[in-house]
PDB file of C-alpha atoms in Angstrom:
ATOM      1  CA  UNK N   1     -21.547 -18.761  -0.774  1.00  0.00           C
ATOM      2  CA  UNK N   2     -24.788 -20.741  -0.719  1.00  0.00           C
ATOM      3  CA  UNK N   3     -27.706 -18.796  -2.168  1.00  0.00           C
ATOM      4  CA  UNK N   4     -29.877 -19.169   0.960  1.00  0.00           C
ATOM      5  CA  UNK N   5     -27.030 -18.213   3.269  1.00  0.00           C
ATOM      6  CA  UNK N   6     -26.341 -15.110   1.190  1.00  0.00           C
ATOM      7  CA  UNK N   7     -30.050 -14.193   1.207  1.00  0.00           C
ATOM      8  CA  UNK N   8     -30.088 -14.502   4.999  1.00  0.00           C
ATOM      9  CA  UNK N   9     -26.986 -12.318   5.366  1.00  0.00           C
ATOM     10  CA  UNK N  10     -28.388  -9.686   3.001  1.00  0.00           C
ATOM     11  CA  UNK N  11     -31.736  -9.668   4.802  1.00  0.00           C
ATOM     12  CA  UNK N  12     -29.972  -9.325   8.158  1.00  0.00           C
ATOM     13  CA  UNK N  13     -27.849  -6.442   6.866  1.00  0.00           C
ATOM     14  CA  UNK N  14     -30.928  -4.686   5.501  1.00  0.00           C
ATOM     15  CA  UNK N  15     -32.931  -5.106   8.704  1.00  0.00           C
ATOM     16  CA  UNK N  16     -30.044  -4.253  11.040  1.00  0.00           C
ATOM     17  CA  UNK N  17     -29.442  -1.054   9.081  1.00  0.00           C
ATOM     18  CA  UNK N  18     -33.094  -0.083   9.536  1.00  0.00           C
ATOM     19  CA  UNK N  19     -33.904  -1.417  13.026  1.00  0.00           C
ATOM     20  CA  UNK N  20     -30.656  -2.129  14.880  1.00  0.00           C
ATOM     21  CA  UNK N  21     -29.469  -5.286  16.603  1.00  0.00           C
ATOM     22  CA  UNK N  22     -32.809  -6.142  18.207  1.00  0.00           C
ATOM     23  CA  UNK N  23     -34.312  -7.495  14.986  1.00  0.00           C
ATOM     24  CA  UNK N  24     -35.856 -10.928  15.616  1.00  0.00           C
ATOM     25  CA  UNK N  25     -34.443 -13.834  13.612  1.00  0.00           C
ATOM     26  CA  UNK N  26     -37.983 -14.680  12.456  1.00  0.00           C
ATOM     27  CA  UNK N  27     -38.170 -11.302  10.706  1.00  0.00           C
ATOM     28  CA  UNK N  28     -34.749 -11.860   9.114  1.00  0.00           C
ATOM     29  CA  UNK N  29     -35.834 -15.299   7.885  1.00  0.00           C
ATOM     30  CA  UNK N  30     -39.076 -13.891   6.487  1.00  0.00           C
ATOM     31  CA  UNK N  31     -37.232 -11.122   4.609  1.00  0.00           C
ATOM     32  CA  UNK N  32     -34.787 -13.704   3.248  1.00  0.00           C
ATOM     33  CA  UNK N  33     -37.662 -15.867   2.035  1.00  0.00           C
ATOM     34  CA  UNK N  34     -36.651 -18.831   4.201  1.00  0.00           C
ATOM     35  CA  UNK N  35     -38.065 -20.472   7.294  1.00  0.00           C
ATOM     36  CA  UNK N  36     -36.699 -19.675  10.735  1.00  0.00           C
ATOM     37  CA  UNK N  37     -35.451 -23.270  10.884  1.00  0.00           C
ATOM     38  CA  UNK N  38     -33.494 -22.777   7.657  1.00  0.00           C
ATOM     39  CA  UNK N  39     -31.870 -19.678   9.133  1.00  0.00           C
ATOM     40  CA  UNK N  40     -30.726 -21.748  12.113  1.00  0.00           C
ATOM     41  CA  UNK N  41     -29.384 -24.461   9.795  1.00  0.00           C
ATOM     42  CA  UNK N  42     -26.900 -21.882   8.506  1.00  0.00           C
ATOM     43  CA  UNK N  43     -26.407 -19.919  11.728  1.00  0.00           C
ATOM     44  CA  UNK N  44     -26.858 -21.912  14.951  1.00  0.00           C
ATOM     45  CA  UNK N  45     -27.456 -18.769  17.008  1.00  0.00           C
ATOM     46  CA  UNK N  46     -28.246 -15.125  16.394  1.00  0.00           C
ATOM     47  CA  UNK N  47     -24.711 -14.396  17.619  1.00  0.00           C
ATOM     48  CA  UNK N  48     -23.340 -16.618  14.845  1.00  0.00           C
ATOM     49  CA  UNK N  49     -25.397 -14.632  12.331  1.00  0.00           C
ATOM     50  CA  UNK N  50     -24.150 -11.324  13.746  1.00  0.00           C
ATOM     51  CA  UNK N  51     -20.537 -12.516  13.652  1.00  0.00           C
ATOM     52  CA  UNK N  52     -20.923 -13.805  10.082  1.00  0.00           C
ATOM     53  CA  UNK N  53     -22.513 -10.530   8.998  1.00  0.00           C
ATOM     54  CA  UNK N  54     -19.607  -8.570  10.515  1.00  0.00           C
ATOM     55  CA  UNK N  55     -16.980 -10.736   8.797  1.00  0.00           C
ATOM     56  CA  UNK N  56     -18.898 -10.603   5.516  1.00  0.00           C
ATOM     57  CA  UNK N  57     -18.906  -6.802   5.496  1.00  0.00           C
ATOM     58  CA  UNK N  58     -15.293  -6.549   6.713  1.00  0.00           C
ATOM     59  CA  UNK N  59     -14.222  -8.809   3.843  1.00  0.00           C
ATOM     60  CA  UNK N  60     -16.120  -6.659   1.330  1.00  0.00           C
ATOM     61  CA  UNK N  61     -14.462  -3.514   2.701  1.00  0.00           C
ATOM     62  CA  UNK N  62     -11.011  -5.081   2.525  1.00  0.00           C
ATOM     63  CA  UNK N  63     -11.526  -6.156  -1.070  1.00  0.00           C
ATOM     64  CA  UNK N  64     -12.801  -2.704  -2.000  1.00  0.00           C
ATOM     65  CA  UNK N  65      -9.841  -0.794  -0.586  1.00  0.00           C
ATOM     66  CA  UNK N  66      -6.827  -3.009   0.113  1.00  0.00           C
ATOM     67  CA  UNK N  67      -6.343  -4.186  -3.475  1.00  0.00           C
ATOM     68  CA  UNK N  68      -5.859  -0.593  -4.664  1.00  0.00           C
ATOM     69  CA  UNK N  69      -3.105   0.269  -2.178  1.00  0.00           C
ATOM     70  CA  UNK N  70       0.585   0.010  -3.047  1.00  0.00           C
ATOM     71  CA  UNK N  71       2.129  -1.114   0.240  1.00  0.00           C
ATOM     72  CA  UNK N  72       5.652  -0.421  -1.008  1.00  0.00           C
ATOM     73  CA  UNK N  73       4.786   3.303  -1.186  1.00  0.00           C
ATOM     74  CA  UNK N  74       5.499   5.878   1.510  1.00  0.00           C
ATOM     75  CA  UNK N  75       3.336   5.380   4.589  1.00  0.00           C
ATOM     76  CA  UNK N  76       1.668   8.767   4.109  1.00  0.00           C
ATOM     77  CA  UNK N  77       0.501   7.684   0.648  1.00  0.00           C
ATOM     78  CA  UNK N  78      -0.607   4.284   1.964  1.00  0.00           C
ATOM     79  CA  UNK N  79      -2.765   5.854   4.648  1.00  0.00           C
ATOM     80  CA  UNK N  80      -4.132   8.527   2.306  1.00  0.00           C
ATOM     81  CA  UNK N  81      -5.279   5.816  -0.106  1.00  0.00           C
ATOM     82  CA  UNK N  82      -6.804   3.890   2.798  1.00  0.00           C
ATOM     83  CA  UNK N  83      -8.517   7.096   3.941  1.00  0.00           C
ATOM     84  CA  UNK N  84     -10.030   7.875   0.535  1.00  0.00           C
ATOM     85  CA  UNK N  85     -10.866   4.235  -0.113  1.00  0.00           C
ATOM     86  CA  UNK N  86     -12.703   3.617   3.143  1.00  0.00           C
ATOM     87  CA  UNK N  87     -14.618   6.891   3.096  1.00  0.00           C
ATOM     88  CA  UNK N  88     -15.504   6.328  -0.560  1.00  0.00           C
ATOM     89  CA  UNK N  89     -16.690   2.789   0.185  1.00  0.00           C
ATOM     90  CA  UNK N  90     -18.803   3.968   3.137  1.00  0.00           C
ATOM     91  CA  UNK N  91     -20.405   6.805   1.172  1.00  0.00           C
ATOM     92  CA  UNK N  92     -21.350   4.499  -1.717  1.00  0.00           C
ATOM     93  CA  UNK N  93     -22.494   1.688   0.609  1.00  0.00           C
ATOM     94  CA  UNK N  94     -24.347   3.533   3.392  1.00  0.00           C
ATOM     95  CA  UNK N  95     -26.425   0.526   4.409  1.00  0.00           C
ATOM     96  CA  UNK N  96     -23.399  -1.716   4.954  1.00  0.00           C
ATOM     97  CA  UNK N  97     -21.511   1.149   6.606  1.00  0.00           C
ATOM     98  CA  UNK N  98     -24.400   1.686   9.035  1.00  0.00           C
ATOM     99  CA  UNK N  99     -24.335  -1.989   9.992  1.00  0.00           C
ATOM    100  CA  UNK N 100     -20.557  -2.266  10.399  1.00  0.00           C
ATOM    101  CA  UNK N 101     -20.560   0.893  12.530  1.00  0.00           C
ATOM    102  CA  UNK N 102     -23.472  -0.441  14.594  1.00  0.00           C
ATOM    103  CA  UNK N 103     -21.821  -3.814  15.167  1.00  0.00           C
ATOM    104  CA  UNK N 104     -18.457  -2.255  15.992  1.00  0.00           C
ATOM    105  CA  UNK N 105     -19.859   0.181  18.550  1.00  0.00           C
ATOM    106  CA  UNK N 106     -22.493  -2.080  20.131  1.00  0.00           C
ATOM    107  CA  UNK N 107     -19.935  -4.391  21.765  1.00  0.00           C
ATOM    108  CA  UNK N 108     -21.860  -7.523  20.790  1.00  0.00           C
ATOM    109  CA  UNK N 109     -19.079  -9.090  18.734  1.00  0.00           C
ATOM    110  CA  UNK N 110     -16.961 -11.879  20.125  1.00  0.00           C
ATOM    111  CA  UNK N 111     -13.249 -11.052  20.585  1.00  0.00           C
ATOM    112  CA  UNK N 112     -12.349 -13.851  18.156  1.00  0.00           C
ATOM    113  CA  UNK N 113     -14.492 -12.337  15.423  1.00  0.00           C
ATOM    114  CA  UNK N 114     -13.026  -8.877  15.998  1.00  0.00           C
ATOM    115  CA  UNK N 115      -9.552 -10.398  15.582  1.00  0.00           C
ATOM    116  CA  UNK N 116     -10.618 -12.192  12.385  1.00  0.00           C
ATOM    117  CA  UNK N 117     -12.044  -8.934  11.051  1.00  0.00           C
ATOM    118  CA  UNK N 118      -8.752  -7.163  11.745  1.00  0.00           C
ATOM    119  CA  UNK N 119      -6.879  -9.911   9.917  1.00  0.00           C
ATOM    120  CA  UNK N 120      -8.410  -8.694   6.646  1.00  0.00           C
ATOM    121  CA  UNK N 121      -6.466  -5.463   7.228  1.00  0.00           C
ATOM    122  CA  UNK N 122      -3.146  -6.919   8.376  1.00  0.00           C
ATOM    123  CA  UNK N 123      -1.275  -5.059   5.616  1.00  0.00           C
ATOM    124  CA  UNK N 124      -2.538  -1.754   7.026  1.00  0.00           C
ATOM    125  CA  UNK N 125      -1.510  -2.780  10.528  1.00  0.00           C
ATOM    126  CA  UNK N 126       1.936  -3.810   9.246  1.00  0.00           C
ATOM    127  CA  UNK N 127       2.335  -0.433   7.505  1.00  0.00           C
ATOM    128  CA  UNK N 128       1.450   1.387  10.740  1.00  0.00           C
ATOM    129  CA  UNK N 129       3.917  -0.706  12.750  1.00  0.00           C
ATOM    130  CA  UNK N 130       6.590  -0.028  10.143  1.00  0.00           C
ATOM    131  CA  UNK N 131       5.860   3.714  10.367  1.00  0.00           C
ATOM    132  CA  UNK N 132       6.195   3.627  14.159  1.00  0.00           C
ATOM    133  CA  UNK N 133       9.450   1.650  13.926  1.00  0.00           C
ATOM    134  CA  UNK N 134      10.838   4.057  11.315  1.00  0.00           C
ATOM    135  CA  UNK N 135       9.859   7.033  13.523  1.00  0.00           C
ATOM    136  CA  UNK N 136       7.410   8.345  10.897  1.00  0.00           C
ATOM    137  CA  UNK N 137       4.484   7.985  13.314  1.00  0.00           C
ATOM    138  CA  UNK N 138       4.430   9.216  16.887  1.00  0.00           C
ATOM    139  CA  UNK N 139       5.402   6.614  19.460  1.00  0.00           C
ATOM    140  CA  UNK N 140       1.949   5.359  20.397  1.00  0.00           C
ATOM    141  CA  UNK N 141       0.515   1.839  20.298  1.00  0.00           C
ATOM    142  CA  UNK N 142      -0.450   0.798  16.775  1.00  0.00           C
ATOM    143  CA  UNK N 143      -4.024  -0.072  17.699  1.00  0.00           C
ATOM    144  CA  UNK N 144      -4.455   3.387  19.244  1.00  0.00           C
ATOM    145  CA  UNK N 145      -3.207   5.079  16.059  1.00  0.00           C
ATOM    146  CA  UNK N 146      -5.585   2.930  13.995  1.00  0.00           C
ATOM    147  CA  UNK N 147      -8.457   3.660  16.408  1.00  0.00           C
ATOM    148  CA  UNK N 148      -7.870   7.408  15.992  1.00  0.00           C
ATOM    149  CA  UNK N 149      -7.875   6.955  12.205  1.00  0.00           C
ATOM    150  CA  UNK N 150     -11.125   4.986  12.335  1.00  0.00           C
ATOM    151  CA  UNK N 151     -12.827   7.569  14.540  1.00  0.00           C
ATOM    152  CA  UNK N 152     -11.808  10.477  12.321  1.00  0.00           C
ATOM    153  CA  UNK N 153     -12.812   8.615   9.150  1.00  0.00           C
ATOM    154  CA  UNK N 154     -16.215   7.852  10.698  1.00  0.00           C
ATOM    155  CA  UNK N 155     -16.657  11.507  11.667  1.00  0.00           C
ATOM    156  CA  UNK N 156     -15.802  12.482   8.085  1.00  0.00           C
ATOM    157  CA  UNK N 157     -18.249   9.948   6.642  1.00  0.00           C
ATOM    158  CA  UNK N 158     -21.022  11.213   8.909  1.00  0.00           C
ATOM    159  CA  UNK N 159     -20.261  14.830   7.967  1.00  0.00           C
ATOM    160  CA  UNK N 160     -20.251  14.030   4.241  1.00  0.00           C
ATOM    161  CA  UNK N 161     -23.517  12.105   4.484  1.00  0.00           C
ATOM    162  CA  UNK N 162     -25.272  14.636   6.712  1.00  0.00           C
ATOM    163  CA  UNK N 163     -24.331  17.519   4.424  1.00  0.00           C
ATOM    164  CA  UNK N 164     -24.740  15.502   1.200  1.00  0.00           C
ATOM    165  CA  UNK N 165     -21.327  16.617  -0.043  1.00  0.00           C
ATOM    166  CA  UNK N 166     -20.274  15.803  -3.594  1.00  0.00           C
ATOM    167  CA  UNK N 167     -17.534  16.801  -6.005  1.00  0.00           C
ATOM    168  CA  UNK N 168     -15.006  19.331  -4.756  1.00  0.00           C
ATOM    169  CA  UNK N 169     -16.696  19.668  -1.339  1.00  0.00           C
ATOM    170  CA  UNK N 170     -16.542  15.889  -0.861  1.00  0.00           C
ATOM    171  CA  UNK N 171     -12.840  15.849  -1.790  1.00  0.00           C
ATOM    172  CA  UNK N 172     -12.121  18.820   0.465  1.00  0.00           C
ATOM    173  CA  UNK N 173     -13.758  17.114   3.464  1.00  0.00           C
ATOM    174  CA  UNK N 174     -11.659  13.993   2.934  1.00  0.00           C
ATOM    175  CA  UNK N 175      -8.420  15.919   2.420  1.00  0.00           C
ATOM    176  CA  UNK N 176      -8.985  18.177   5.419  1.00  0.00           C
ATOM    177  CA  UNK N 177      -9.784  15.295   7.735  1.00  0.00           C
ATOM    178  CA  UNK N 178      -6.699  13.457   6.511  1.00  0.00           C
ATOM    179  CA  UNK N 179      -4.587  16.551   7.185  1.00  0.00           C
ATOM    180  CA  UNK N 180      -5.968  16.683  10.733  1.00  0.00           C
ATOM    181  CA  UNK N 181      -4.956  13.042  11.165  1.00  0.00           C
ATOM    182  CA  UNK N 182      -1.481  13.734   9.753  1.00  0.00           C
ATOM    183  CA  UNK N 183      -0.894  16.550  12.227  1.00  0.00           C
ATOM    184  CA  UNK N 184      -1.679  14.144  15.050  1.00  0.00           C
ATOM    185  CA  UNK N 185       0.314  11.047  14.119  1.00  0.00           C
ATOM    186  CA  UNK N 186       3.039  11.896  11.613  1.00  0.00           C
ATOM    187  CA  UNK N 187       6.458  13.092  12.619  1.00  0.00           C
ATOM    188  CA  UNK N 188       7.602  15.712  10.139  1.00  0.00           C
ATOM    189  CA  UNK N 189      11.333  15.785   9.519  1.00  0.00           C
TER     190      UNK N 189
END
């Protein structure tokens, strides 16, 4: 990625994490050490910058957690590794987590960008569909099951951060939240 473009993205992430989506592009450009015109050379509109920031963070998340998951394993193990990986990423990258959560909940992303962001996690989606087909998950739409997972992971992240959990308490919070998820979506045989 071009050095200036990366500086702009990093400045936007920093400012969005501190001030929300209303940050003016002039402030982003100033923090990046570029002119406002240079910012618009890389991102024609603020929406383009927001979309690029979202995809940038989604890609980072996918690289941080997807590569460590064995997708030939049992679906319960796959989702447990996803659970630990995502929560671990969010707790060690609170700034980026704040921004991805903000962008996801603010409804300012274009549908195309949301779809592209999901594409980074297609292996997870495929594992969930496989689990539904194999009657290991309850018979609910895949995106609903994934939405429930995301909501519970976010609640766990917020709890861990608010209470500054570490060590055994951190692990216990993750394991307990995953067990709650399991009781809701897995079919025990």
